[in-house]
Short mmCIF file of C-alpha atoms in Angstrom, two decimals:
data_model
loop_
_atom_site.label_atom_id
_atom_site.label_comp_id
_atom_site.label_asym_id
_atom_site.label_seq_id
_atom_site.Cartn_x
_atom_site.Cartn_y
_atom_site.Cartn_z
CA MET M 1 -21.51 -5.57 2.32
CA ILE M 2 -21.91 -5.73 6.01
CA LYS M 3 -21.64 -2.91 8.58
CA CYS M 4 -20.81 -3.76 12.22
CA PHE M 5 -19.22 -1.34 14.90
CA GLY M 6 -18.98 1.39 12.50
CA ILE M 7 -17.12 -0.51 9.97
CA THR M 8 -17.93 -1.42 6.34
CA PHE M 9 -16.78 -4.73 5.35
CA SER M 10 -17.25 -6.31 1.91
CA ILE M 11 -16.34 -10.32 1.17
CA HIS M 12 -14.39 -10.35 -2.18
CA PRO M 13 -16.60 -12.90 -4.75
CA LEU M 14 -13.12 -15.24 -4.30
CA PHE M 15 -14.06 -15.60 -1.00
CA THR M 16 -17.60 -16.27 -1.36
CA ILE M 17 -16.90 -18.80 -4.04
CA MET M 18 -14.06 -20.81 -2.04
CA LEU M 19 -16.84 -20.82 1.12
CA LEU M 20 -19.45 -22.36 -1.70
CA LEU M 21 -16.97 -25.03 -2.77
CA SER M 22 -16.13 -25.68 1.00
CA ILE M 23 -19.49 -26.58 1.54
CA ILE M 24 -19.96 -29.05 -1.33
CA THR M 25 -16.81 -30.47 -0.36
CA GLY M 26 -17.11 -30.91 3.16
CA TYR M 27 -14.48 -28.40 4.53
CA PHE M 28 -16.77 -25.74 5.36
CA MET M 29 -15.04 -26.11 9.33
CA GLU M 30 -11.66 -25.16 7.47
CA ALA M 31 -13.36 -22.46 5.47
CA LEU M 32 -14.90 -20.64 8.62
CA THR M 33 -11.29 -20.62 10.52
CA LEU M 34 -9.84 -18.95 7.56
CA PHE M 35 -12.43 -16.78 7.52
CA GLY M 36 -11.78 -15.88 11.27
CA ILE M 37 -8.33 -15.81 11.11
CA VAL M 38 -8.47 -13.14 8.08
CA LEU M 39 -11.20 -11.25 9.98
CA ILE M 40 -8.66 -10.84 13.11
CA HIS M 41 -5.79 -10.16 10.74
CA GLU M 42 -7.98 -7.28 9.41
CA MET M 43 -8.93 -5.98 12.61
CA GLY M 44 -5.21 -5.39 13.55
CA HIS M 45 -4.85 -3.14 10.54
CA VAL M 46 -8.35 -1.11 11.88
CA ALA M 47 -7.12 -0.82 15.35
CA ALA M 48 -3.73 0.66 13.92
CA ILE M 49 -5.92 3.01 11.40
CA ARG M 50 -8.07 4.19 14.36
CA GLY M 51 -5.09 4.81 16.74
CA PHE M 52 -3.60 7.33 14.22
CA GLY M 53 -7.11 8.90 13.69
CA TRP M 54 -7.20 7.98 9.51
CA ARG M 55 -10.05 7.67 7.69
CA LEU M 56 -11.37 4.05 7.23
CA LYS M 57 -13.53 3.63 4.23
CA ILE M 58 -13.88 -0.15 3.65
CA VAL M 59 -12.50 -3.45 4.64
CA ARG M 60 -12.19 -5.94 1.91
CA LEU M 61 -11.95 -9.41 2.99
CA LEU M 62 -10.14 -11.62 0.56
CA PRO M 63 -9.13 -15.32 0.80
CA PHE M 64 -5.47 -14.57 1.64
CA GLY M 65 -6.06 -11.52 3.66
CA GLY M 66 -7.75 -8.17 3.32
CA VAL M 67 -7.61 -4.82 2.34
CA ALA M 68 -8.49 -1.82 4.47
CA GLU M 69 -9.20 0.96 2.38
CA VAL M 70 -8.59 4.62 3.56
CA GLU M 71 -8.76 8.08 2.74
CA GLU M 72 -5.02 8.81 3.43
CA LEU M 73 -2.84 7.83 0.24
CA GLY M 74 0.93 9.57 0.91
CA ASN M 75 -0.17 12.34 2.92
CA VAL M 76 0.87 10.44 6.29
CA PRO M 77 4.10 9.65 7.85
CA ALA M 78 5.64 6.48 5.97
CA TRP M 79 6.36 5.49 9.95
CA GLU M 80 2.52 5.46 10.32
CA GLU M 81 1.86 3.42 7.56
CA LEU M 82 4.40 1.11 8.14
CA ILE M 83 2.88 0.38 11.16
CA VAL M 84 -0.43 -0.32 10.13
CA ALA M 85 0.86 -2.57 7.39
CA ILE M 86 2.33 -4.97 10.12
CA ALA M 87 -0.31 -4.81 12.80
CA GLY M 88 -2.05 -7.15 10.48
CA PRO M 89 0.57 -9.94 10.39
CA LEU M 90 1.39 -9.42 14.14
CA GLN M 91 -2.26 -11.01 15.01
CA HIS M 92 -0.89 -14.29 13.69
CA ILE M 93 1.90 -14.38 16.52
CA TRP M 94 -0.73 -14.49 19.40
CA MET M 95 -3.05 -16.89 17.47
CA ILE M 96 -0.37 -19.27 17.00
CA GLY M 97 0.63 -18.98 20.77
CA LEU M 98 -3.17 -19.31 21.80
CA ALA M 99 -3.31 -22.41 19.57
CA LEU M 100 -0.02 -23.98 21.02
CA LEU M 101 -1.27 -23.45 24.52
CA MET M 102 -4.89 -24.69 24.09
CA LYS M 103 -3.43 -28.04 22.21
CA ALA M 104 -0.90 -28.64 25.13
CA CYS M 105 -4.01 -28.13 27.64
CA GLY M 106 -5.80 -30.65 25.97
CA VAL M 107 -8.50 -28.05 24.74
CA PHE M 108 -10.79 -29.12 21.70
CA ASP M 109 -9.30 -31.50 18.84
CA PRO M 110 -5.85 -31.28 18.04
CA VAL M 111 -5.85 -31.74 14.91
CA TRP M 112 -7.95 -28.38 14.39
CA TRP M 113 -5.32 -26.87 16.37
CA ASP M 114 -2.92 -27.98 14.02
CA TYR M 115 -4.79 -26.63 11.23
CA PHE M 116 -5.67 -23.25 12.74
CA ILE M 117 -1.73 -23.04 13.11
CA GLN M 118 -0.85 -24.15 9.76
CA ALA M 119 -3.22 -21.57 8.27
CA ASN M 120 -1.72 -18.82 10.53
CA LEU M 121 1.66 -19.76 9.24
CA MET M 122 0.54 -19.72 5.85
CA LEU M 123 -1.52 -16.21 5.67
CA GLY M 124 1.27 -14.72 7.82
CA LEU M 125 3.92 -15.52 5.65
CA PHE M 126 2.47 -14.89 2.14
CA ASN M 127 1.28 -11.81 3.48
CA LEU M 128 4.86 -10.64 3.95
CA LEU M 129 5.61 -11.27 0.48
CA PRO M 130 6.77 -7.67 -1.17
CA ILE M 131 3.81 -7.13 -3.71
CA LEU M 132 1.33 -5.11 -3.50
CA PRO M 133 -1.56 -4.84 -2.03
CA LEU M 134 -0.05 -7.00 0.30
CA ASP M 135 1.32 -6.32 3.83
CA GLY M 136 4.59 -6.85 2.69
CA GLY M 137 4.38 -5.05 -0.41
CA LYS M 138 3.42 -1.65 1.72
CA VAL M 139 6.34 -2.34 3.96
CA MET M 140 8.61 -2.27 0.75
CA GLN M 141 6.85 0.80 -0.82
CA CYS M 142 7.15 2.68 2.49
CA ALA M 143 11.10 1.65 2.39
CA VAL M 144 11.53 2.85 -0.83
CA SER M 145 9.96 6.27 -0.19
CA TYR M 146 12.71 7.09 2.14
CA LEU M 147 15.04 6.54 -0.87
CA LEU M 148 13.37 7.79 -3.84
CA PRO M 149 11.03 10.64 -4.97
CA TYR M 150 7.50 9.84 -4.25
CA HIS M 151 6.52 9.23 -7.81
CA ARG M 152 9.15 7.05 -8.85
CA THR M 153 8.43 4.95 -5.32
CA ILE M 154 4.85 4.18 -6.90
CA ARG M 155 6.23 3.02 -9.95
CA VAL M 156 9.19 1.10 -8.82
CA SER M 157 6.69 -0.68 -6.30
CA ILE M 158 4.30 -1.45 -8.40
CA MET M 159 6.49 -2.81 -11.34
CA LEU M 160 8.19 -5.06 -8.83
CA SER M 161 4.84 -6.20 -7.49
CA LEU M 162 4.01 -6.93 -11.09
CA ILE M 163 7.09 -9.01 -11.56
CA LEU M 164 6.47 -10.81 -8.48
CA SER M 165 3.01 -11.48 -9.17
CA LEU M 166 3.76 -13.22 -12.76
CA ILE M 167 6.33 -15.21 -10.81
CA VAL M 168 3.73 -16.28 -8.47
CA VAL M 169 1.25 -17.44 -11.37
CA GLY M 170 4.70 -19.06 -13.19
CA VAL M 171 5.27 -21.28 -9.68
CA ALA M 172 1.69 -22.10 -9.50
CA ILE M 173 1.21 -23.20 -13.39
CA HIS M 174 4.84 -25.17 -13.02
CA GLU M 175 2.94 -26.98 -9.96
CA ILE M 176 0.14 -27.90 -11.88
CA ALA M 177 1.97 -29.05 -15.07
CA LEU M 178 3.97 -31.65 -12.60
CA GLY M 179 0.71 -32.72 -11.46
CA ARG M 180 0.42 -30.96 -8.11
CA ILE M 181 -2.40 -29.07 -7.99
CA GLN M 182 -1.75 -25.32 -6.88
CA LEU M 183 -4.98 -23.85 -8.32
CA SER M 184 -5.52 -21.79 -5.44
CA ILE M 185 -2.09 -20.31 -5.57
CA ALA M 186 -2.61 -19.64 -9.52
CA VAL M 187 -6.11 -17.70 -8.56
CA VAL M 188 -4.44 -15.39 -6.17
CA GLY M 189 -1.41 -14.90 -8.43
CA VAL M 190 -3.97 -13.47 -10.98
CA PHE M 191 -5.92 -11.76 -8.78
CA LEU M 192 -2.69 -9.75 -7.66
CA LEU M 193 -1.35 -9.70 -11.38
CA VAL M 194 -4.85 -7.71 -12.14
CA SER M 195 -4.77 -5.55 -9.30
CA ASN M 196 -1.29 -4.36 -9.89
CA TRP M 197 -1.98 -3.64 -13.61
CA TYR M 198 -4.88 -1.77 -12.62
CA ALA M 199 -2.84 0.13 -10.07
CA TRP M 200 -0.03 0.99 -12.78
CA ARG M 201 -2.63 2.72 -14.60
CA GLN M 202 -3.77 4.57 -11.78
CA VAL M 203 -0.11 6.02 -10.93
CA PRO M 204 -1.15 9.25 -12.18
CA PHE M 205 -4.29 9.70 -9.93
CA HIS M 206 -2.33 8.10 -7.19
CA PHE M 207 0.39 10.92 -7.78
CA LEU M 208 -2.25 13.83 -8.30
CA ARG M 209 -3.63 12.63 -4.70
CA PHE M 210 -0.33 13.14 -3.03
CA LEU M 211 0.19 16.51 -4.48
CA ALA M 212 -3.15 17.77 -3.78
CA VAL M 213 -2.36 17.08 -0.07
CA ARG M 214 1.08 18.03 -0.30
CA GLY M 215 0.71 21.58 0.65
CA GLU M 216 -0.80 20.24 4.18
CA ARG M 217 2.01 18.24 4.89
CA GLY M 218 4.61 20.55 3.95
CA SER M 219 3.17 23.07 6.52
CA ILE M 220 3.02 20.43 9.20
CA LEU M 221 6.77 19.88 8.49
CA ILE M 222 7.84 23.64 8.24
CA HIS M 223 5.99 24.05 11.92
CA SER M 224 7.39 20.96 13.52
CA GLY M 225 11.02 22.34 12.31
CA THR M 226 12.67 20.34 9.37
CA LEU M 227 15.82 20.39 7.33
CA ALA M 228 14.82 21.21 3.89
CA GLN M 229 16.53 18.98 1.14
CA PRO M 230 17.46 21.07 -2.31
CA ILE M 231 16.17 20.22 -5.60
CA VAL M 232 18.76 21.93 -8.17
CA VAL M 233 17.11 22.26 -11.72
CA THR M 234 17.85 24.26 -14.79
CA LYS M 235 15.19 27.19 -15.70
CA HIS M 236 13.68 25.14 -18.62
CA ARG M 237 12.44 22.33 -16.27
CA THR M 238 8.79 22.13 -16.20
CA ILE M 239 6.77 22.31 -13.10
CA GLU M 240 5.43 18.91 -13.15
CA GLN M 241 8.90 17.25 -13.86
CA ILE M 242 10.17 18.96 -10.51
CA LEU M 243 7.35 18.15 -8.70
CA LYS M 244 7.87 14.53 -9.41
CA LEU M 245 11.32 15.01 -7.68
CA LEU M 246 9.40 15.50 -4.37
CA LYS M 247 10.19 12.78 -1.73
CA ARG M 248 7.47 11.81 0.53
CA GLU M 249 9.35 12.63 4.07
CA ARG M 250 11.32 15.65 2.92
CA TYR M 251 10.50 19.38 2.57
CA HIS M 252 11.80 20.70 -0.36
CA LEU M 253 13.70 24.08 -1.77
CA VAL M 254 14.00 24.31 -5.50
CA TYR M 255 17.10 25.92 -6.70
CA VAL M 256 17.15 27.17 -10.30
CA VAL M 257 20.39 27.64 -12.00
CA ASN M 258 21.53 28.81 -15.37
CA GLU M 259 23.90 27.00 -17.47
CA TYR M 260 26.80 28.53 -15.75
CA GLY M 261 25.72 27.03 -12.43
CA LYS M 262 24.49 30.15 -10.87
CA ILE M 263 21.55 30.42 -8.79
CA GLN M 264 18.88 32.54 -10.44
CA GLY M 265 16.03 31.93 -7.63
CA VAL M 266 15.06 29.59 -4.66
CA LEU M 267 11.67 28.48 -4.83
CA PRO M 268 9.60 26.71 -1.81
CA GLU M 269 7.71 23.49 -2.94
CA GLN M 270 4.50 25.26 -2.18
CA ARG M 271 5.16 27.71 -4.82
CA LEU M 272 5.25 24.90 -7.30
CA LEU M 273 1.99 23.61 -6.07
CA TYR M 274 0.28 26.58 -6.35
CA ALA M 275 1.26 27.12 -10.17
CA PHE M 276 0.43 23.33 -10.59
CA PHE M 277 -3.36 23.38 -9.06
CA TYR M 278 -4.36 27.37 -9.35
CA GLU M 279 -2.40 28.80 -11.94
CA LYS M 280 -2.57 25.75 -14.10
CA LYS M 281 0.86 26.14 -15.44
CA GLN M 282 1.82 21.98 -15.29
CA GLY M 283 3.76 22.18 -18.69
CA SER M 284 5.33 25.64 -18.01
CA ALA M 285 9.25 26.05 -17.66
CA VAL M 286 10.16 27.35 -13.87
CA SER M 287 11.43 30.06 -15.13
CA GLU M 288 8.17 31.77 -15.57
CA LEU M 289 7.41 31.79 -12.17
CA PHE M 290 10.26 34.65 -11.57
CA MET M 291 8.22 36.67 -14.48
#
């Protein structure tokens, strides 16, 4: 790990292996260029993260980009997360523009500028694929969170990422079988597949973190003024089941009805969160909150 300007950087073993292979094969300059591009890409994320006042834990540098790990997880507005996600790919635009200008002015070797432009296009477009933890995957997850409850958003986005990761690996294997070596794509595909499999197993923890800060987020929505979205359930629904219906960008009032559709009570979402965390009634029916 390396600490610079108050930021902790971690270089993934895949990147280290790639740099070592580049030295052996005589492509060190190309690997160093790729490293610089990835670093600038991640600094775009870091600038947006610090601009919003998020708490940055570590920046992990990968061969195809990087991952800026933060404390915030589903407890900030989705539009902030969207801006942070696209701040990285946006860096490739000015880098390509600068390369075209330098090449036109005859500064340095034009062959190197061609590689620089190609590497920027490759990394920028690849990172826009809707696969977590790529930037495109984060954009996809933000968009889905406006349509679905957050618990379902997590599951859908990770499941889609798993499927697309398998497709990436399948394409790479197909290319290898035809003699067109795409080992790097296969390695990246496997990495994405493993990452999303791990993320799938962590869904309960991810959702629990979301609920842990939901009370604070709900208070912010109330103080700023918001339209409440109703959740209508029967009295037999458990508190945990109802909390899985919460949407990230909405404040909810829970209407409990009987079998005839008559409203038996209305609960703010904070009441259910209190019962979940402090009264340990995760599996209890919501009707118990009226007793």
